[in-house]
Amino acid sequence: MARLADYFVLVGYELDKRGSRDGQGQILQRFPEKDWEDNPFPQGIELFCQPSGWQLFTERNPPTFFVAVLTDISSERHYCACFTFWEAVESAQSQSHSRNGEEEEEESSSLVQPAQLFAPKSLVLVSRLDHTEVFRNSLGLIYTIYVDGLSASLENVIGNLLTCTIPITGGAQRTISLGAGDRQVIQTPINDSLPVSSCSVALLFRQLGITNVLCLFCAALTEHKILFLSSSYQRLTDACRALLALMFPLKYSFTYVPILPAQLLEVLSTPTPFIIGVSSIFQSETQELLDVVIADLDGGTVTIPECIHISLLPEPLLHQTREALSMILDPELEVADLAFPPSTVSASSLKMQDKEIRAVFLRLFAQLLQGYRWCLHIIRIHPEPVIRFHKAAFLGQRGLVEDDFLTKVLEGMAFAGFVTERGAPYRAIDLFDELVAYEVKRMRAEEGSKQKILRHIKELAEQLYKNENPYPAVTMHKVQKPTDGCHLRLHQRPFPRLDEGTVQWIIDQATAKLQTAPPAVKAEKKCMVPSGPPIAAIMERNGSALANSARRLEVVRNCISYVFENKMLEAKKLLPAVLRAMKGRAARHCLTQELNLHVQQNRAVLDHQQFDFIVRVMNCCLQDCTAMDEHGIAAALLPLVTAFCRKLSPGITQFAYSCVQEHVVWTNIQFWEAMFYCDVQNHIRALYLESNEENHLDEEGKEGPQEEKSALEIASEQRRLWPTMSREKQQELIQKEESTVFSQAIHYANRMSYLLLPLDTSKNRLLRSSGLGDVESVSNSFVTNSIAGSVAESYDTESGFEDAESSDVANYVVRFINRFVDKVCTESGVTNEHLKGLHIMIPDIVQMHIETLDAVHRESKRLPPIQKPKLLRPSLLVGEECVMEGLRVYLMPDGREEAAGGNIGGPPLLPAEGAIFLTTYRIVFKGTPTDPLVGEQVVVRSFPIASLTKEKKINVQPQVDQLMQKEKKISVPAQVDQLIQEVLQLRSCTFQLLRIAFDEEVASESAEVFRKHLHKLRYPQHVRGTFAFTVGQSPKQAMQPKAKEKNPSLRTLSKNLMKNAKKTIGRPYVTRKKYTPPTWEQRSSQHFQDDDEDEISVSEEIDRSTLTPSTIIKPSDKMTLSHLVERACCRDYQRMGLGTLSNSLTRSKNEPFRISTVNRMYAICRSYPGLLIVPQSIQDNTIQRISRCYRQNRFPVICWRNSRTKAVLLRSGGLHGKGVVGLFKSQNAPTTGQSQTDSTSLEQEKYLQAVINSMPHYADASGRNTLSGFTSAHMSSTGKWGSIRASGRMSNYVLNMEIGSRLAGKDLLSAQHNGAPSEASFLRQHRASLYIIGDKSQLKGVKPDPLQHWEVVPIEVFDVRQVKASFKKLMKACVPGSPSTDPSLAYLRTLEESEWLSQIHKILQISVLVVELLDTGSSVLVSLEDGWDITTQVVSLVQLLSDPYYRTMEGFRLLVEKEWLSFGHRFSHRGAQTLAGQSSGFAPVFLQFLDCVHQIHLQFPMEFEFTQYYLKFLSYHYVSNRFRTFLLDSDYERIELGLLYEEKGERKSQQVYKSIWEYIDRLNKKTPVFFNYIYAPEDGEVLRPYSNISNLKVWDYYTQEVLSEGPSYDWELVQGQPEHVEEVDRQDSSAPQTKRKIIWPCYDNRSRVEPDAISKLLEELHNLEAELGQVPERWKDTWDKVKASQRTEARQEASRMASSSLLMSSSLLPHRRSLGVYLQESSVGSTLNLSLDSDTSSTSTPSSGKQGGRKSTSNLYSQFQMSESENRSYEGTLYKKGAFMKPWKPRWFVLDKTKHQLRYYDNRMDTECKGVIDLAEVESITPGTPTMGAPKTVEEKAFFDLKTTKRVYNFCAQDVQLAQQWIDRIQSCLSDA
């Protein structure tokens, strides 16, 4: 029983203080006057009676009532019910009278005061029970008795009120009366643990709404400050009460003040959380609170300041809760959209709604905390249970580790209270306990069904309602109320002073009575608290734990069993799969269980390999754990790390813990506590189980085994028995438990020292970097502050040890362990003596452990190092030798992401561990990735030494760190940061980068030696030192005397040449039996025209006596001048008919050009070939003089002639300044006395004039040749633009006067919109016969002279320096050194900044310009720089574009030999091949040319006989120095070295090829790797590529790599590997075979692993032939046969037009067959061409080259069947007369411009074409005449005839207009062609 009210207080206004600013209240009377012993009187009641301050009012207000809550020091809540009314106050002057006597009172009161004031007075009840209505009624009764003057005595009523006692709980009903004829019924709740809320919760939701209340609810649970505002005090109390009711079963334990008085407002700035209510008149003062959530009840808003983040409930719970609340509060919502809404939907009554809302929150808590009892650790049972909650395990098992809300709730005070209160295993239980234990399954099952959820909520609400109102039929209250308006009576006497004596007497009597009565015992129904299903069972149904399949666990089990069976190889194979599986929780658990099975008697001794393996998987297991160890992995491994060990030497054992210390979990004190409590619980459970077993042994035998009892069940049983035990028994149990805890504490002190002391204690840091080869461990650099930082209190060593070097580590560990021991021992009640003992032991434990560790550390260092992967040897070429054996290195990833597992995914291939080899030819890295998932792959990266462009050392640390950050998961070898001393970065111009880090075993001297060797090989003293020379040298050669090798004089050389000139000059080339020497000869079937020996008459000059044998050019009859004649250039001149070898001008006057031998001794120009083409009329001695005007004496020579227009292409070096002035300034000015300059300039002029005269049309045309005189034949020349032969566009490329100035500008675009000039200006333009393209800077001040026949075109070109700079940037863009985080360094941007593509654009642009000039019949002289860089590029490209011959393999070879090698491009100098060239650096002029060819190849893939691979092959080997072809700077140097004419029989080894061309020939015979299958050239086609940067592509040669085998350009090295791999696969037949291949873009050689269809067929054919034992046919023969048969088939099928099988021959369009989209425009009938290139540049106007190209096009088309969407330019019905004797028939005709044909069908719908008329064969269209059987109605003019080469077709249209339209259309088609 409890008192209904403890105190009755009368509080009034303190009139004495009226003068001061704020009024004050004072307690006038209180009853009882002495405090109750069990309940002292609360202080400060007067503040709470008037929360907004005591003031006087000018009018009487009606009485008010509210309940304030005070919390006392022992956190008991006191409910203060305040009933306030107002009394008149005497005015100041009358106050003094009333003091003197009472008799004046009547008269003073009879006077009506004008301005009367009223003071508040409060009746207050203080109680510990919250019965608001009872208090309201009781105080109202007292007021009524006073105000209405009832007969009852106030003292009596108050006395009765204070002595009334009621039961606290149990659902009793009690009727009370206060002795004034009143009656009240009080009901108590059945269970007092459930809060009572009446309607407050429902009202709160009504005021604020669902979202706001949920927000407040979460804020309260996560300990934020909450402030309610309202103008009603009672509402503030209700709202606060409601919020607390929602939080059940958690109890709010912070400041709780539902009504805060004005004087205490500063409480709001307290730092602790609170729930406070404040009257809204103080709203302005709450504005500056920055961290308080403010709920305005009157306005219905909740304001959350910006700085606060409230964690909301985890989804799906939040959503479910909202839905449930909305179903209760707004049931109409569900049916609002129904067409026939039910009429009966309505919400429950307010009281019921209140309980339903609470039911929702009760369910919510049951779901949030489900399974919480399984995470309780019971540490002590007697004398009082001590219980701890394992938060990490709970969150981990629930899968809510990341959830902010639950984590905060579990850390909060409310939950701590919850565990203390509800953790006890034996106690009374309530609704929540039942819900969380029994209803979880039901709630899980009902998820998603609204009806079921609602039903459950209603059931719970019923129970809650019943708890508050156990008796539904309540007898009526009877309490007197005051009459209406009584508070307004004017003459109201003040509240009387009560007689204390009477009240005290009543109280005393009642207490005496109570003492005699027997005490009422509350019968508590205690029982064992049910635990409910374990979390695992709940979660499984959720399915989240099942993600890890059984297969993975199987792998883990197998792997571990292999380790213990010592099948290490098998285990290693499974390791990658195990490591991958470890990402899943189940697999990690499985691993710990498996390892547990292998621990016998607490210890398992392993050998080194097993030990390393186990440590590695343990580390991997721990790697993904957080410090909380939420899944208990670290906990499960803790006993194992002290069990697995290996013997290092007799008496010294190393345990696994010394290798798994790097994990942050070991430094987390919460982890250790949880582990400790878990172990203690197990031991205590064991303690009671043992004692039980002794007692029940005999019984158990009968019953059979019982289910294991959990610790909580045992504890609950023990608590039940506790009161029945004897005192001694109790003491014994307490002592047993205490010593159990104590022994565990010692055990844990040991364990912690194991895991916290590093193996090498001399290192003064706690978490050392990685242990023995545990590759998986992460170096936790972020735990630097580790324990040291977290231990605040200093620790004084109690035991005497103080060891200098290890003391700091030891101190940290000792402090950490002490802190831990203090905490757990005080919590679990260990006695003080024991605790002191522990503190003394700990330092000793740590010191002992340090000593053992020192021994282990010493021994472990002596262990042989971990077996590093075997160094793999690279395969070498024949003649290639190793200079330095492999140095062990790591190949570090660079900026290319693919291999490091970046953007394309896949495991990282780099970093890889292996070795770097230096051979005479290459630098090769070969190794295996450190990532175990791809450990079996081999990684090869190599490049020729000669291509090395830069070598630099890099600082290591940032590298490694970068790696670590980039991929925490990447398995950088743990050793990396110690092992790597230096990182070398080697960059090659074959677009490769080797970033190697030397292993620690490589001494730094070795690394130095490596660099020196590398340098020596890269820059040999002389070109003879390059690999091409040193390869396979026989000792004989090496032994030759040095002295003679000095360059012999030119004279000796020439004599030697001449000596044999006469003997074999005329031998026809073809009759040679043996293949000619590689470098300079070329297969060619042309005989020389003249076999006459006397042709070269130079021989007379030779003085035979001077002939001396030379060591280099061996005198032998094979060595003759004929070699010179066989040179590439010479054969090419003859192919073009540019003259014959003739020195006497007698025989061939009619030839415009001749071959001059003026330079045969290389006397005039060393960098030119020996034989040159010059105009017929120019004498040799003139040439000598002219050459002086040009740089490097490179005078203009002819290198190509257009076979159609006979225009020639010349090349020369730039002019010397003097020459320019002479040539252009003093041309025709008469001079007195001719100076030397004039004469040369005149001769120069003559020379150019001779060139012009040699052009045929110049001779024909009379006088100045203007374009009007130019024949139309040249204008309609055909050619190939990247567009359909454009109709309606000017089909000639025009050169107007400003061409020079136009080119001189940066961009060449000044023509009309599509680049074609208008026709009028075109015809007026003067066109020069010879254009000289020169450098703008050289030609300053040159005025064009109208009398000259030539014109100078000044253009701006880039110099070699720019090429070098651009190339460097290009390499950095394509092969970046490190991954760039800076967006400004993105790939495309760096590419653009390199300006490489704009240089290519420029070269192509100039070349296309020259092509156009030549094609329109003007000759061109390219005279740029020294005539050997850009000139060569332009000249070669021009020939390639103009002449299809150069697009064959043979032709391309010829082109390179002629223009690049013979005309002296300085390969050695530009490639920095020797020491001399080192300073000048690498300039890839030739590479730039090849890139241009690649761009053209992309745009015209069918025009080249060779593939892109051929170009890449050349790009690679022209810098590799494997062949001699691209060595040295000119023919002269090559002859000097004897390279040019090596002896035929000299080659000892068949394998060593000296010439790249020979190598390519050989390779081409073996394999079609260089052959382009879609090669289908058009006759005499001139190519005009688009050169805009938008049309250029980055060459994949720059970006692709093949890590599996290195560059694929050394063919022998690459062959023969895949077969080997397959065999290995076959051996392991147990593994399931799969047909699937995985191809990695950066790893596999795609063309080999997945060859194209044709190559594959050829290969299969070859293999089949080999199997059948036939001599395999050469692939080329096979291919030619197939092509031939295809053609015959094509002819047969041409009529049916269905030869889809001919795709092989060529399926691309004949024009730019890679680009172009055709759109049909049916109304007009023209075909729109959407070319993919822009048509604005002046270099891309449509044009054409030669009439003969038409036929082949149509053939191509016949092989090309399009689908139904044929290009129909124009269509309609025509009558056509059949062949001889056949009638006229209407047919549907389709004119197709694209295919250039007229097709006809039976009718419009017909898909099968009935016939085709090829427009190429049409000769004319003429008006026709009606013949027999023609349609009668048609006019005569509607007939027309079409004459073709085969027959005449007669047509007839419906009317004349249509006929005219058809004729026009066909005509326009013909003219377009």
PDB file of C-alpha atoms in Angstrom, residues 155-156 419 429 441 486 503 627 773 812 853 862 1019 1166 1177 1189 1193 1219 1529 1792 1801:
ATOM      1  CA  GLU A 155      -8.922  20.231   8.309  1.00  0.00           C
ATOM      2  CA  ASN A 156     -10.845  16.970   8.284  1.00  0.00           C
ATOM      3  CA  VAL A 419      20.020  -4.446 -19.388  1.00  0.00           C
ATOM      4  CA  ILE A 429       7.841 -10.687 -16.587  1.00  0.00           C
ATOM      5  CA  LYS A 441       8.133 -15.334 -35.418  1.00  0.00           C
ATOM      6  CA  CYS A 486     -18.064  31.778  -8.068  1.00  0.00           C
ATOM      7  CA  VAL A 503      -4.652  17.823  10.738  1.00  0.00           C
ATOM      8  CA  ALA A 627      37.729  -3.267 -34.524  1.00  0.00           C
ATOM      9  CA  GLY A 773      55.348 -13.138 -45.235  1.00  0.00           C
ATOM     10  CA  TYR A 812      52.161   0.851 -22.982  1.00  0.00           C
ATOM     11  CA  LEU A 853      59.839 -13.100 -27.702  1.00  0.00           C
ATOM     12  CA  ARG A 862      67.679 -17.383 -38.915  1.00  0.00           C
ATOM     13  CA  TYR A1019      74.578   3.875 -76.490  1.00  0.00           C
ATOM     14  CA  ARG A1166      76.763  12.233 -99.439  1.00  0.00           C
ATOM     15  CA  SER A1177      69.113  18.436-120.967  1.00  0.00           C
ATOM     16  CA  CYS A1189      72.647  26.363-103.570  1.00  0.00           C
ATOM     17  CA  ASN A1193      73.928  19.785-101.363  1.00  0.00           C
ATOM     18  CA  GLY A1219      70.573  30.855-103.555  1.00  0.00           C
ATOM     19  CA  ASP A1529      72.241   7.695 -91.915  1.00  0.00           C
ATOM     20  CA  ASP A1792      20.248   3.022-108.156  1.00  0.00           C
ATOM     21  CA  TYR A1801      11.097  -6.058-111.214  1.00  0.00           C
TER      22      TYR A1801
END
